[in-house]
PDB file of C-alpha atoms and ligand atoms in Angstrom:
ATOM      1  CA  UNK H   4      -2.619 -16.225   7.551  1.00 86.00           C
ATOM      2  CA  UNK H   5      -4.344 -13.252   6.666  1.00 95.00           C
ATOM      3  CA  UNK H   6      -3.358 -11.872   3.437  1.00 98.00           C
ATOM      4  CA  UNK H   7      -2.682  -8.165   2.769  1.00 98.00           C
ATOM      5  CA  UNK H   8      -5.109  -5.933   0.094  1.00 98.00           C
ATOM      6  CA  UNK H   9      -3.596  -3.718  -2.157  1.00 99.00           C
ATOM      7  CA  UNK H  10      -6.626  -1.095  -3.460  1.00 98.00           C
ATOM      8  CA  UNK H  11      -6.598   1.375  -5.641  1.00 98.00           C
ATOM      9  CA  UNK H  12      -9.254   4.234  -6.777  1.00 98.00           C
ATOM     10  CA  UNK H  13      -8.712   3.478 -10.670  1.00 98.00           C
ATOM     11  CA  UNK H  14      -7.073   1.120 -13.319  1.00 98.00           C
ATOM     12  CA  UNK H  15      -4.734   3.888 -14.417  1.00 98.00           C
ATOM     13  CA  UNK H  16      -3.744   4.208 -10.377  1.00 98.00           C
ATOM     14  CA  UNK H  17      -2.226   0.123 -11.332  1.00 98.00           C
ATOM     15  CA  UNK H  18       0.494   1.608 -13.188  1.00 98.00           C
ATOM     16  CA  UNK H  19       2.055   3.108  -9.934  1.00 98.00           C
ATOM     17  CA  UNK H  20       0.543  -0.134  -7.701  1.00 98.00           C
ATOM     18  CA  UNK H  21       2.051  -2.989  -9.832  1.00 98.00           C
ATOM     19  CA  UNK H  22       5.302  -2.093  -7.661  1.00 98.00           C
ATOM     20  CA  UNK H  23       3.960  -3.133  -4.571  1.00 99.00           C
ATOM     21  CA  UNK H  24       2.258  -6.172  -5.648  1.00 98.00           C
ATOM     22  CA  UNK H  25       5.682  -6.693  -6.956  1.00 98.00           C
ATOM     23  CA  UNK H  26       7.436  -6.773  -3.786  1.00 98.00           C
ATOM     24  CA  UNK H  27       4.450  -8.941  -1.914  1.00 98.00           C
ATOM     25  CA  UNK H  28       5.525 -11.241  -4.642  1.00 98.00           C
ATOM     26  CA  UNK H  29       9.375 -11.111  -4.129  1.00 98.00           C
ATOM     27  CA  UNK H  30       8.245 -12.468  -0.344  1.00 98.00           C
ATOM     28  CA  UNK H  31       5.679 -14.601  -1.630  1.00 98.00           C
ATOM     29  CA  UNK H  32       2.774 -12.868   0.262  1.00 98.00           C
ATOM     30  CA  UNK H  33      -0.447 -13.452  -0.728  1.00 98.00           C
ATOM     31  CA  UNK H  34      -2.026 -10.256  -1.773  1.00 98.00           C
ATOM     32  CA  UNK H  35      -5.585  -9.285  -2.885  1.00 98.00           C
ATOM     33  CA  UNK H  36      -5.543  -6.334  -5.476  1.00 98.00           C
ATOM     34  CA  UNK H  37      -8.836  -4.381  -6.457  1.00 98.00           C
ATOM     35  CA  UNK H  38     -10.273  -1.069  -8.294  1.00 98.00           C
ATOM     36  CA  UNK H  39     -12.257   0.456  -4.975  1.00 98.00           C
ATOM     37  CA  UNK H  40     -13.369   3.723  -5.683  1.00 98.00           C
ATOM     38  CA  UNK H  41     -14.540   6.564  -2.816  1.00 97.00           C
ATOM     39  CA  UNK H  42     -16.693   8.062  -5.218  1.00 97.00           C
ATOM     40  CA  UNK H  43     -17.532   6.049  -7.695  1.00 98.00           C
ATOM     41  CA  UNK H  44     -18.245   3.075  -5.928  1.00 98.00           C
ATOM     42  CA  UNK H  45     -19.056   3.892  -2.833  1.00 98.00           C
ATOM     43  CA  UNK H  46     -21.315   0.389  -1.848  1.00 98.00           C
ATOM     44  CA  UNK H  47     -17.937  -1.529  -2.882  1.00 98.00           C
ATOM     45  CA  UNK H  48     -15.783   1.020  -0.430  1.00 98.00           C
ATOM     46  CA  UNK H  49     -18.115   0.122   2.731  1.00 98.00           C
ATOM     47  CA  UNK H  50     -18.434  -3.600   1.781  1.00 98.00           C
ATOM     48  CA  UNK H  51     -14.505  -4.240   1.500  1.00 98.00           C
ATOM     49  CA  UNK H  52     -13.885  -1.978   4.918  1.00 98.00           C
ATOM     50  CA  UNK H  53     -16.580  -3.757   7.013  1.00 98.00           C
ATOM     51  CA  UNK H  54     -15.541  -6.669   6.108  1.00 98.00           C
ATOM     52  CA  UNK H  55     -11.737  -6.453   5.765  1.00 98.00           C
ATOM     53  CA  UNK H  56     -10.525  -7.182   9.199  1.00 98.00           C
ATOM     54  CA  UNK H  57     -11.495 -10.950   8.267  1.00 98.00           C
ATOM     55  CA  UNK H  58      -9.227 -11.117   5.948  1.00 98.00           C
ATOM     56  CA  UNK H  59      -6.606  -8.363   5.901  1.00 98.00           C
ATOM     57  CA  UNK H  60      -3.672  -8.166   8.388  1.00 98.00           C
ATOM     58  CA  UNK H  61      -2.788  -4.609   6.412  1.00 98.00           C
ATOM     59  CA  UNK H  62      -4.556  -2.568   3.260  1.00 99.00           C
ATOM     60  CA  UNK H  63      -2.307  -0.451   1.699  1.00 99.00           C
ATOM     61  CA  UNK H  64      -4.387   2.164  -0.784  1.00 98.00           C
ATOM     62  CA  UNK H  65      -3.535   4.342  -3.396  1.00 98.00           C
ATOM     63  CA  UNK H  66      -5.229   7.498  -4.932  1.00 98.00           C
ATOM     64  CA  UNK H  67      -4.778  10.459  -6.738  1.00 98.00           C
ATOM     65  CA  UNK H  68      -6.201  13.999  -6.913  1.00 96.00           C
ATOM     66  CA  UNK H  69      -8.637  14.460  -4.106  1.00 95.00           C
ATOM     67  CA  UNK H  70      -7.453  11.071  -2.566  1.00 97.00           C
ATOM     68  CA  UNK H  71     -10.026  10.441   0.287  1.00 97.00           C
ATOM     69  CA  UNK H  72      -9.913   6.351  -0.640  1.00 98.00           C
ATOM     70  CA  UNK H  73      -7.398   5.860   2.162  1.00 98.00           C
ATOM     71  CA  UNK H  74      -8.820   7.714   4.223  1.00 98.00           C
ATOM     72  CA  UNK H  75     -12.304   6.524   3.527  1.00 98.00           C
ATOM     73  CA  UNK H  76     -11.419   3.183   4.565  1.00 98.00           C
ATOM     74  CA  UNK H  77      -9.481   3.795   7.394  1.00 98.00           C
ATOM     75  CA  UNK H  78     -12.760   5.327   9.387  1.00 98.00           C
ATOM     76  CA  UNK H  79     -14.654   1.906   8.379  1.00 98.00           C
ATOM     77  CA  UNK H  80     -11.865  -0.116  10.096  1.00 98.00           C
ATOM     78  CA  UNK H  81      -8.966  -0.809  12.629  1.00 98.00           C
ATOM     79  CA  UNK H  82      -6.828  -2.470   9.722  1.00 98.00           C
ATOM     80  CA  UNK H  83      -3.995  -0.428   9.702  1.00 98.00           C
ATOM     81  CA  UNK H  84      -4.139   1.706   6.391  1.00 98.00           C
ATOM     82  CA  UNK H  85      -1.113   2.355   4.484  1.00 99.00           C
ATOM     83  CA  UNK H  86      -1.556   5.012   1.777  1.00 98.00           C
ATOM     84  CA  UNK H  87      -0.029   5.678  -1.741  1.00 98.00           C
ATOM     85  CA  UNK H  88       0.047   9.096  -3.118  1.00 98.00           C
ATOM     86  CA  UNK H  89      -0.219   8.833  -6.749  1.00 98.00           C
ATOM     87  CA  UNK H  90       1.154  10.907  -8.805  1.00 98.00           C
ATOM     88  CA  UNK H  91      -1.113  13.303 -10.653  1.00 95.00           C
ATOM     89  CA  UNK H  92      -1.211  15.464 -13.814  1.00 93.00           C
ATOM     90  CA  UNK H  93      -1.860  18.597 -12.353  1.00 91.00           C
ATOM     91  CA  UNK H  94       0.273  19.115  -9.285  1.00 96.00           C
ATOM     92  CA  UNK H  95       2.644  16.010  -9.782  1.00 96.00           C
ATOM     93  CA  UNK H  96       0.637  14.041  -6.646  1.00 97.00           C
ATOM     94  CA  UNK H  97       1.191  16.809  -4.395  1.00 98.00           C
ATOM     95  CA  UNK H  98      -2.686  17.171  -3.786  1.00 97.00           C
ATOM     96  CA  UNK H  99      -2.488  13.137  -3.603  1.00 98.00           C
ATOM     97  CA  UNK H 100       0.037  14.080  -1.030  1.00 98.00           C
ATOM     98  CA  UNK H 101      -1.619  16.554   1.272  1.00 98.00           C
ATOM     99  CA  UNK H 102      -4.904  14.744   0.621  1.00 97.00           C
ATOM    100  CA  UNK H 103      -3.948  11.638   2.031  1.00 98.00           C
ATOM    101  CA  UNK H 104      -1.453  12.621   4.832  1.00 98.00           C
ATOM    102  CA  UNK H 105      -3.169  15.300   6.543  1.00 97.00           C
ATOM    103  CA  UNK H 106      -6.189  12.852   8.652  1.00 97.00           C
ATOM    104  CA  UNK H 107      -7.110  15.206  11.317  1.00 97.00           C
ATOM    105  CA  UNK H 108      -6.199  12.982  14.887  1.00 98.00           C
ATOM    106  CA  UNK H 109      -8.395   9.991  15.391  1.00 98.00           C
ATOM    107  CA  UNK H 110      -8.366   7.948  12.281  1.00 98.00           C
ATOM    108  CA  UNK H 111      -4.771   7.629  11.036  1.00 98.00           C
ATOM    109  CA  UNK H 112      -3.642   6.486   7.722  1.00 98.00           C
ATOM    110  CA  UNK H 113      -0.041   5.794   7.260  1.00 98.00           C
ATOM    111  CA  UNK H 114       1.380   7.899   4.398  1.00 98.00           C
ATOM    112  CA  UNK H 115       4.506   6.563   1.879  1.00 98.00           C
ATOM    113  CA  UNK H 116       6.152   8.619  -0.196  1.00 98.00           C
ATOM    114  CA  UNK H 117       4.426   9.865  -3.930  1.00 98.00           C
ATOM    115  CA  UNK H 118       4.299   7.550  -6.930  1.00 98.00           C
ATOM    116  CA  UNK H 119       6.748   4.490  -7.284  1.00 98.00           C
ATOM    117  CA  UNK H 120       9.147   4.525  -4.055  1.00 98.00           C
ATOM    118  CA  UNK H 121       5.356   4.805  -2.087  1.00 98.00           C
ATOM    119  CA  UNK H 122       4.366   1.654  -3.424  1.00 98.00           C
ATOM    120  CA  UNK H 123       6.959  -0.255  -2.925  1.00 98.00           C
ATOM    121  CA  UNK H 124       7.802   0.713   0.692  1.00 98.00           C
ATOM    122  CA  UNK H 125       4.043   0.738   1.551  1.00 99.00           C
ATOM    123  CA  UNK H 126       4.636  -3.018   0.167  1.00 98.00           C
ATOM    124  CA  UNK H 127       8.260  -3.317   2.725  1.00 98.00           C
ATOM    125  CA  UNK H 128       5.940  -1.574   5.181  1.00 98.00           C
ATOM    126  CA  UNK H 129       3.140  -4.056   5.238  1.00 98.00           C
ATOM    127  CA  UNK H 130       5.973  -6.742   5.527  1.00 98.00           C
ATOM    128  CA  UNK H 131       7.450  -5.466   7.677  1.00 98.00           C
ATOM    129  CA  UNK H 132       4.535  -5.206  10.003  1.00 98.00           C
ATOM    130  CA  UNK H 133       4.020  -8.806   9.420  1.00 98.00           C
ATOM    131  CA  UNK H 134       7.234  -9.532  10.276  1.00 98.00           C
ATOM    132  CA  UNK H 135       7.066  -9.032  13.894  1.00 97.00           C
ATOM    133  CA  UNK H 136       4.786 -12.349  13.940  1.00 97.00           C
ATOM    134  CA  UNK H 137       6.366 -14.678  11.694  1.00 97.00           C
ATOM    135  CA  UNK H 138      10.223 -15.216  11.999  1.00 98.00           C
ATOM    136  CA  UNK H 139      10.291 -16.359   8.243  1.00 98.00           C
ATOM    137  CA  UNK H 140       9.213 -13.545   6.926  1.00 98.00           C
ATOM    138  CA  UNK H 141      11.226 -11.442   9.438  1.00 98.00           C
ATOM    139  CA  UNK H 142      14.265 -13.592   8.152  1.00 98.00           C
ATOM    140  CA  UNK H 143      13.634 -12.879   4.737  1.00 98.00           C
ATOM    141  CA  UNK H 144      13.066  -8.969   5.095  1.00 98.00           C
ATOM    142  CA  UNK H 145      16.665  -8.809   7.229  1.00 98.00           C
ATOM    143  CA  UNK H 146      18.035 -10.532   3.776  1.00 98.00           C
ATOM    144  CA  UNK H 147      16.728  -8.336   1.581  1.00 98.00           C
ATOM    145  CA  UNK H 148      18.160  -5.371   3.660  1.00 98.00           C
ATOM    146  CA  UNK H 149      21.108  -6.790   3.903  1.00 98.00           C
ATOM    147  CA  UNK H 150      21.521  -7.702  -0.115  1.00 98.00           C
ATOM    148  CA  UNK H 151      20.425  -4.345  -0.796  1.00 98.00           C
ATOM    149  CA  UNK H 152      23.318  -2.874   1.397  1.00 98.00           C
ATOM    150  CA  UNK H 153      25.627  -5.121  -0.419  1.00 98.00           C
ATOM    151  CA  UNK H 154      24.462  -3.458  -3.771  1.00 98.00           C
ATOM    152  CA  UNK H 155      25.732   0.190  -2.397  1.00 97.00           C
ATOM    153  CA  UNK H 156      29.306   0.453  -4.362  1.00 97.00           C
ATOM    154  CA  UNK H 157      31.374   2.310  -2.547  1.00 97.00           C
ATOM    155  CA  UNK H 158      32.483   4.911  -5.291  1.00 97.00           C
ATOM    156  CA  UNK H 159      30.339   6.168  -8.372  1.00 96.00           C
ATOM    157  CA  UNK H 160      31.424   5.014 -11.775  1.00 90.00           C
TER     158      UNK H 160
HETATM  159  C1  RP5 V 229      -8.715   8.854  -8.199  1.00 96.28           C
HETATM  160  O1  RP5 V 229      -8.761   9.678  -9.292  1.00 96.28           O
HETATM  161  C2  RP5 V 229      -7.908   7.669  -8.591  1.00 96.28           C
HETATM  162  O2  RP5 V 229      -7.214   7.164  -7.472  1.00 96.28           O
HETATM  163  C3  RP5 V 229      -6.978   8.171  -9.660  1.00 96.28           C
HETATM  164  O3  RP5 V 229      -5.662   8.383  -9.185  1.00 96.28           O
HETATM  165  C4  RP5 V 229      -7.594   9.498 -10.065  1.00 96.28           C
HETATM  166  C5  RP5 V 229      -7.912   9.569 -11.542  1.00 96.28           C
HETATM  167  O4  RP5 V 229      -8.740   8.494 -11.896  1.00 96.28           O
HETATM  168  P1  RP5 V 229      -9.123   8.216 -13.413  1.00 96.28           P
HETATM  169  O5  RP5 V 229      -9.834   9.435 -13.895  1.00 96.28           O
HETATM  170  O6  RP5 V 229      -7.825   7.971 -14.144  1.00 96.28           O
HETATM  171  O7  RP5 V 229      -9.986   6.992 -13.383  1.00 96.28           O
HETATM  172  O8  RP5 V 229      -9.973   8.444  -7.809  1.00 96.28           O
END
């Protein structure tokens, strides 16, 4: 089975990624995670996209700031792109945000939510995806929903 890539544009970006290479692991999905960065390593950008269909079923990329990593890879590729806002110093990830979200029509990238919650649904997201060819992991993913609706008390303490 393919496995999925989780990418980011810089070490400090792993702070915010580590959640969704936790949840790969809490399904036991194989994962790849690497530094790629649109403008600092632009060679290793185009290598990784032109190549990633071989291996990748889904990449799910984070940036910050002027994030144009998702983006970036999305035009090298047909692997759907699932991208991370992360949240920045200046404008809280809100330019990670807009950055990322607003692909003009052609080349989409899917967009999660800023910071923390993005990563980890971009990680449900990407299972999810996977889910609609493998009845395990579809199995497991209904489980998880279900134990997390279980966890919802019904009054506040
Ligand atoms: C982006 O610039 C990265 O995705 C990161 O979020 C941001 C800042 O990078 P560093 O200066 O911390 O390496 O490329």
């Amino acid at each position: 089975m393919k496995k999925i890539a989780i990418i980011m544009g810089s070490q400090s970006d792993w702070d915010t990624m580590q959640f969704a290479a936790h949840t790969l692991n809490e399904f036991n999905i194989e994962y790849d995670k690497l530094i790629i960065s649109a403008h600092r390593t632009p060679d290793r950008l185009y290598e990784f996209a032109k190549n990633s269909s071989k291996k990748y079923s889904v990449i799910i990329a984070g940036a910050g700031g002027s994030a144009h990593l998702p983006g970036m890879v999305a035009s090298l590729t047909i692997v759907p792109v699932l991208g991370v806002p992360i949240e920045s110093n200046f404008l809280n990830g809100i330019d990670s945000l807009l950055s990322i979200i607003q692909m003009p029509k052609g080349v989409p990238v899917g967009t999660l939510a800023v910071g923390k919650s993005g990563a980890i649904n971009a990680a449900l997201l990407s299972i999810s995806i996977l889910s609609q060819n493998d009845k395990e992991i579809a199995h497991a993913l209904t489980l998880y929903r279900e134990k997390q609706t279980k966890s919802v008390k019904t009054s506040p303490k």
